[in-house]
Structure formats: C-alpha cells, structure tokens
Tab-separated table of C-alpha atoms in Angstrom:
chain	number	residue	atom	x	y	z
A	1	UNK	CA	-2.025	-14.693	5.478
A	2	UNK	CA	-1.955	-17.409	2.705
A	3	UNK	CA	-4.422	-18.628	0.269
A	4	UNK	CA	-4.361	-20.814	-2.941
A	5	UNK	CA	-1.434	-19.387	-4.941
A	6	UNK	CA	-0.868	-16.144	-2.930
A	7	UNK	CA	0.400	-14.827	0.344
A	8	UNK	CA	0.178	-11.523	2.101
A	9	UNK	CA	1.090	-9.380	5.181
A	10	UNK	CA	-0.937	-6.990	7.087
A	11	UNK	CA	-0.520	-4.192	9.407
A	12	UNK	CA	-3.037	-2.173	11.547
A	13	UNK	CA	-2.989	1.514	10.612
A	14	UNK	CA	-5.475	3.460	12.769
A	15	UNK	CA	-8.883	2.009	12.084
A	16	UNK	CA	-7.648	0.263	9.043
A	17	UNK	CA	-6.226	-3.271	8.539
A	18	UNK	CA	-3.829	-2.833	5.552
A	19	UNK	CA	-2.879	-5.888	3.514
A	20	UNK	CA	-0.341	-6.369	0.809
A	21	UNK	CA	-0.208	-9.596	-1.202
A	22	UNK	CA	1.166	-11.290	-4.270
A	23	UNK	CA	1.623	-14.679	-5.830
A	24	UNK	CA	5.375	-14.636	-5.161
A	25	UNK	CA	7.627	-13.258	-2.399
A	26	UNK	CA	9.405	-9.873	-2.663
A	27	UNK	CA	6.275	-7.770	-2.458
A	28	UNK	CA	5.991	-4.721	-0.153
A	29	UNK	CA	3.122	-3.246	1.862
A	30	UNK	CA	3.336	0.559	2.166
A	31	UNK	CA	1.199	2.830	4.247
A	32	UNK	CA	1.192	6.588	3.435
A	33	UNK	CA	0.159	9.464	5.553
A	34	UNK	CA	0.333	13.186	4.601
A	35	UNK	CA	0.325	16.611	5.809
A	36	UNK	CA	-0.035	18.660	2.602
A	37	UNK	CA	3.022	18.345	0.457
A	38	UNK	CA	4.908	16.058	2.808
A	39	UNK	CA	4.297	12.371	2.915
A	40	UNK	CA	5.467	9.752	5.463
A	41	UNK	CA	5.420	6.007	4.425
A	42	UNK	CA	6.143	2.830	6.528
A	43	UNK	CA	7.128	-0.185	4.545
A	44	UNK	CA	6.853	-3.946	5.497
A	45	UNK	CA	8.281	-6.807	3.372
A	46	UNK	CA	6.727	-10.033	2.224
A	47	UNK	CA	8.403	-11.760	5.143
A	48	UNK	CA	6.586	-9.475	7.541
A	49	UNK	CA	9.663	-7.598	8.532
A	50	UNK	CA	9.405	-3.913	9.066
A	51	UNK	CA	11.693	-2.375	6.358
A	52	UNK	CA	11.642	1.199	7.487
A	53	UNK	CA	10.238	4.641	6.747
A	54	UNK	CA	10.560	6.985	3.935
A	55	UNK	CA	9.781	10.812	3.650
A	56	UNK	CA	8.605	12.348	0.483
A	57	UNK	CA	7.829	16.007	-0.740
A	58	UNK	CA	5.628	16.843	-3.586
A	59	UNK	CA	2.371	18.551	-4.838
A	60	UNK	CA	0.079	17.060	-2.209
A	61	UNK	CA	-3.085	15.004	-2.329
A	62	UNK	CA	-1.527	11.630	-3.372
A	63	UNK	CA	-1.254	12.823	-6.963
A	64	UNK	CA	1.838	13.640	-8.996
A	65	UNK	CA	5.542	13.154	-8.607
A	66	UNK	CA	7.064	13.280	-5.122
A	67	UNK	CA	10.752	13.379	-4.307
A	68	UNK	CA	12.234	10.940	-1.772
A	69	UNK	CA	13.836	13.138	0.883
A	70	UNK	CA	14.662	10.230	3.001
A	71	UNK	CA	14.497	6.736	1.286
A	72	UNK	CA	15.337	3.357	2.682
A	73	UNK	CA	18.961	2.672	3.222
A	74	UNK	CA	19.773	5.975	1.437
A	75	UNK	CA	18.085	5.382	-1.772
A	76	UNK	CA	17.320	8.372	-3.898
A	77	UNK	CA	14.577	9.059	-6.443
A	78	UNK	CA	10.994	9.819	-7.011
A	79	UNK	CA	7.603	8.249	-6.251
A	80	UNK	CA	4.653	9.078	-8.792
A	81	UNK	CA	0.998	8.739	-7.721
A	82	UNK	CA	-1.452	8.515	-10.527
A	83	UNK	CA	-5.218	8.376	-9.407
A	84	UNK	CA	-7.393	6.271	-11.482
A	85	UNK	CA	-11.011	6.544	-10.154
A	86	UNK	CA	-10.970	4.657	-6.733
A	87	UNK	CA	-7.353	3.451	-7.350
A	88	UNK	CA	-3.919	5.081	-7.234
A	89	UNK	CA	-1.213	3.772	-9.194
A	90	UNK	CA	2.138	4.123	-7.551
A	91	UNK	CA	5.518	4.043	-9.074
A	92	UNK	CA	8.860	4.032	-7.327
A	93	UNK	CA	11.800	5.296	-9.564
A	94	UNK	CA	14.843	4.962	-7.407
A	95	UNK	CA	18.728	4.617	-7.374
A	96	UNK	CA	17.834	0.906	-6.699
A	97	UNK	CA	15.326	0.134	-9.599
A	98	UNK	CA	11.703	0.429	-10.301
A	99	UNK	CA	8.757	-0.828	-8.477
A	100	UNK	CA	5.081	-0.462	-9.104
A	101	UNK	CA	1.906	-0.839	-7.066
A	102	UNK	CA	-1.683	-0.237	-6.575
A	103	UNK	CA	-3.229	1.739	-3.756
A	104	UNK	CA	-6.539	2.537	-1.996
A	105	UNK	CA	-7.255	5.507	-0.047
A	106	UNK	CA	-8.280	5.078	3.600
A	107	UNK	CA	-9.373	7.499	6.431
A	108	UNK	CA	-5.751	7.451	7.501
A	109	UNK	CA	-4.193	8.010	4.090
A	110	UNK	CA	-3.142	5.487	1.315
A	111	UNK	CA	-2.322	1.738	1.490
A	112	UNK	CA	-0.182	0.333	-1.372
A	113	UNK	CA	0.717	-3.161	-2.369
A	114	UNK	CA	3.892	-3.105	-4.616
A	115	UNK	CA	6.291	-5.363	-6.554
A	116	UNK	CA	9.520	-4.889	-8.582
A	117	UNK	CA	8.711	-3.957	-12.166
A	118	UNK	CA	7.197	-6.768	-14.228
A	119	UNK	CA	5.456	-8.507	-11.301
A	120	UNK	CA	2.003	-8.156	-9.841
A	121	UNK	CA	0.660	-7.401	-6.378
A	122	UNK	CA	-2.597	-6.347	-4.755
A	123	UNK	CA	-3.879	-4.489	-1.744
A	124	UNK	CA	-6.787	-4.843	0.671
A	125	UNK	CA	-7.866	-1.957	3.000
A	126	UNK	CA	-10.186	-3.381	5.694
A	127	UNK	CA	-12.009	-0.826	7.789
A	128	UNK	CA	-12.202	-2.093	11.373
A	129	UNK	CA	-16.026	-1.675	12.048
A	130	UNK	CA	-15.950	-3.696	15.302
A	131	UNK	CA	-13.932	-6.476	17.177
A	132	UNK	CA	-15.930	-8.922	15.037
A	133	UNK	CA	-16.399	-7.122	11.541
A	134	UNK	CA	-14.117	-5.894	8.852
A	135	UNK	CA	-15.498	-4.090	5.694
A	136	UNK	CA	-12.835	-4.366	2.979
A	137	UNK	CA	-12.049	-3.002	-0.562
A	138	UNK	CA	-9.390	-4.694	-2.641
A	139	UNK	CA	-7.467	-4.158	-5.861
A	140	UNK	CA	-5.053	-5.871	-8.079
A	141	UNK	CA	-2.300	-4.204	-10.216
A	142	UNK	CA	-3.443	-3.743	-13.787
A	143	UNK	CA	-7.191	-4.078	-13.091
A	144	UNK	CA	-9.381	-0.844	-12.930
A	145	UNK	CA	-11.996	-2.540	-10.830
A	146	UNK	CA	-12.264	-2.394	-7.017
A	147	UNK	CA	-13.728	-5.375	-5.211
A	148	UNK	CA	-15.388	-5.367	-1.731
A	149	UNK	CA	-16.001	-7.990	0.927
A	150	UNK	CA	-17.115	-8.175	4.645
A	151	UNK	CA	-15.365	-10.395	7.032
A	152	UNK	CA	-17.244	-11.508	10.250
A	153	UNK	CA	-15.580	-13.379	13.034
A	154	UNK	CA	-17.722	-16.222	14.246
C-alpha cells in the first residue's frame, strides 16, 4: 500500500490483516504467535519479500526479554517486549544491530511494525469482519495513542 509520504506491506494472519508501514524503505512487518514461553515470528520486508522465521524463548505473555533461539540468517541476540497499555514496544538487540518497533495484540498474537534504530514505523491490525468490512487499530512508534478506523469495500 502507498499513501502521501508512506508505504506499507500487509499479510493475512488468521482473521487479521496485519500491516507494517513507514515513510522510508527498510521497515519490517513481524507477526508473533506464542505457546507459553516459546514465540514464533514471521518477518516480511518493506519490498514485500518474506524474510523468514524466528524462534524465541522467554517469560511468556509478550512481556520481558526473549532469547533468539533461531534468528534470521543465524543472527543471535534478544528481543524485548514492553507492554504500554494497548501497545507493546519491541526491541531487537542482535549480532546485526538494533531495531525497534511498535506492536498491537490480535486474536492470533502480536503484529509489529519495526525499523532500524533511529527511524520510525507504524502498524495496523485489521480484524477481518466480513469480505467487505475491516475493523482496524493502528499505532506509530513513539506515540502512546492507538487510533481506529473501519474500512468498507464499496
């Protein structure tokens, strides 16, 4: 998707249309699913290409510091989830550098829009209500507010 000054990528994740976006290329959309202390992530780049999967182990509940047990292209490190009301701040500290993002919980897990440190990204989590209606929540890094919108196909 593209708009005035920004672009984004989207993936369907169960009953959620997950969107990551930024005002520049290099952002990542990550979808996280968990079963207790183990998290599974799928990552898509700003060019729409599937980057791969990561496996993490930590305290559970999308909160706290998780260890990357299987990172992209062998990268090692940690991912920290910090809940802030409806938002979850996410930071990757890995052997390849630091990235930060903002996430929203969904029925399936957590969707995150992320960028390398020093840049800004956003995320939208649309619940697929019907074939004609999406109910969305959106967030931007650094802003504690969560916006909402409803999209209807005409």
